[in-house]
Amino acid sequence: MIREYVDAALASAHYEMIEDEEPFYGEVPGLSGVWASGHSLEECRTHLADVIDGWVLIRISRGLALPEINGAVITLPEAPRFA
């Protein structure tokens, strides 16, 4: 489920060249703070996948919803209710 979500996020990522030591820059629209850079496009994509993984895990650990990306959804279970 997480792998499909990361793949969908990578498929919707936007990349550009920037003036930097690591000139390849990528970000995922709609995922605040999710960006990465690299010396090559492949390195940038690898870093971006790691950032997306971390972003997903943090949101899950905090019980925060994750937006749908190209049909990929991660639904969090409801918290147990105690009487």
mmCIF file of C-alpha atoms in Angstrom:
data_model
loop_
_atom_site.group_PDB
_atom_site.id
_atom_site.type_symbol
_atom_site.label_atom_id
_atom_site.label_comp_id
_atom_site.label_asym_id
_atom_site.label_seq_id
_atom_site.Cartn_x
_atom_site.Cartn_y
_atom_site.Cartn_z
ATOM 1 C CA MET A 1 0.000 0.000 0.000
ATOM 2 C CA ILE A 2 2.768 2.488 0.869
ATOM 3 C CA ARG A 3 4.856 1.441 -2.156
ATOM 4 C CA GLU A 4 1.918 2.134 -4.496
ATOM 5 C CA TYR A 5 1.425 5.529 -2.857
ATOM 6 C CA VAL A 6 5.118 6.417 -3.225
ATOM 7 C CA ASP A 7 5.078 5.285 -6.871
ATOM 8 C CA ALA A 8 2.011 7.454 -7.554
ATOM 9 C CA ALA A 9 3.677 10.425 -5.871
ATOM 10 C CA LEU A 10 6.846 9.931 -7.930
ATOM 11 C CA ALA A 11 4.756 9.730 -11.096
ATOM 12 C CA SER A 12 3.220 13.138 -10.303
ATOM 13 C CA ALA A 13 6.530 14.757 -9.277
ATOM 14 C CA HIS A 14 7.876 17.789 -11.110
ATOM 15 C CA TYR A 15 11.598 18.120 -11.795
ATOM 16 C CA GLU A 16 13.758 21.041 -12.798
ATOM 17 C CA MET A 17 17.368 22.097 -13.023
ATOM 18 C CA ILE A 18 18.552 24.641 -10.463
ATOM 19 C CA GLU A 19 21.779 26.543 -9.849
ATOM 20 C CA ASP A 20 23.136 24.413 -7.022
ATOM 21 C CA GLU A 21 25.779 21.844 -6.136
ATOM 22 C CA GLU A 22 23.030 19.253 -6.700
ATOM 23 C CA PRO A 23 21.335 20.703 -9.789
ATOM 24 C CA PHE A 24 18.437 18.256 -10.136
ATOM 25 C CA TYR A 25 15.453 19.325 -8.021
ATOM 26 C CA GLY A 26 12.145 17.494 -7.623
ATOM 27 C CA GLU A 27 8.966 18.060 -5.659
ATOM 28 C CA VAL A 28 5.518 16.542 -5.396
ATOM 29 C CA PRO A 29 2.675 19.042 -5.783
ATOM 30 C CA GLY A 30 0.171 18.779 -2.963
ATOM 31 C CA LEU A 31 2.627 17.229 -0.501
ATOM 32 C CA SER A 32 3.870 20.129 1.585
ATOM 33 C CA GLY A 33 7.596 20.011 2.295
ATOM 34 C CA VAL A 34 8.234 17.028 0.027
ATOM 35 C CA TRP A 35 11.230 17.851 -2.165
ATOM 36 C CA ALA A 36 14.722 16.557 -2.878
ATOM 37 C CA SER A 37 17.772 17.273 -4.984
ATOM 38 C CA GLY A 38 20.588 15.238 -6.461
ATOM 39 C CA HIS A 39 23.600 15.186 -8.747
ATOM 40 C CA SER A 40 21.567 13.302 -11.367
ATOM 41 C CA LEU A 41 17.882 12.844 -12.103
ATOM 42 C CA GLU A 42 18.042 9.249 -10.859
ATOM 43 C CA GLU A 43 19.718 10.319 -7.592
ATOM 44 C CA CYS A 44 17.092 13.035 -7.159
ATOM 45 C CA ARG A 45 14.276 10.480 -7.704
ATOM 46 C CA THR A 46 15.868 8.124 -5.177
ATOM 47 C CA HIS A 47 16.142 10.910 -2.591
ATOM 48 C CA LEU A 48 12.584 12.029 -3.339
ATOM 49 C CA ALA A 49 11.267 8.481 -2.792
ATOM 50 C CA ASP A 50 13.007 8.421 0.609
ATOM 51 C CA VAL A 51 11.483 11.792 1.536
ATOM 52 C CA ILE A 52 8.003 10.597 0.511
ATOM 53 C CA ASP A 53 8.439 7.419 2.607
ATOM 54 C CA GLY A 54 9.378 9.479 5.648
ATOM 55 C CA TRP A 55 6.570 11.966 5.060
ATOM 56 C CA VAL A 56 4.016 9.137 4.856
ATOM 57 C CA LEU A 57 5.310 7.439 8.022
ATOM 58 C CA ILE A 58 5.263 10.689 10.007
ATOM 59 C CA ARG A 59 1.709 11.467 8.935
ATOM 60 C CA ILE A 60 0.569 7.926 9.774
ATOM 61 C CA SER A 61 2.264 8.051 13.192
ATOM 62 C CA ARG A 62 0.455 11.311 13.962
ATOM 63 C CA GLY A 63 -2.906 10.086 12.683
ATOM 64 C CA LEU A 64 -2.958 12.678 9.894
ATOM 65 C CA ALA A 65 -4.805 12.052 6.652
ATOM 66 C CA LEU A 66 -2.888 11.560 3.432
ATOM 67 C CA PRO A 67 -4.182 13.079 0.200
ATOM 68 C CA GLU A 68 -5.136 10.848 -2.701
ATOM 69 C CA ILE A 69 -2.547 10.873 -5.485
ATOM 70 C CA ASN A 70 -3.610 9.599 -8.905
ATOM 71 C CA GLY A 71 -6.007 7.107 -7.306
ATOM 72 C CA ALA A 72 -3.509 5.915 -4.673
ATOM 73 C CA VAL A 73 -4.915 6.152 -1.159
ATOM 74 C CA ILE A 74 -3.715 5.234 2.296
ATOM 75 C CA THR A 75 -6.634 5.041 4.689
ATOM 76 C CA LEU A 76 -5.896 5.180 8.385
ATOM 77 C CA PRO A 77 -7.889 2.953 10.716
ATOM 78 C CA GLU A 78 -10.142 4.695 13.177
ATOM 79 C CA ALA A 79 -8.789 5.040 16.669
ATOM 80 C CA PRO A 80 -10.368 2.588 19.132
ATOM 81 C CA ARG A 81 -13.127 4.023 21.275
ATOM 82 C CA PHE A 82 -13.228 3.229 24.944
ATOM 83 C CA ALA A 83 -16.429 3.372 26.938
#
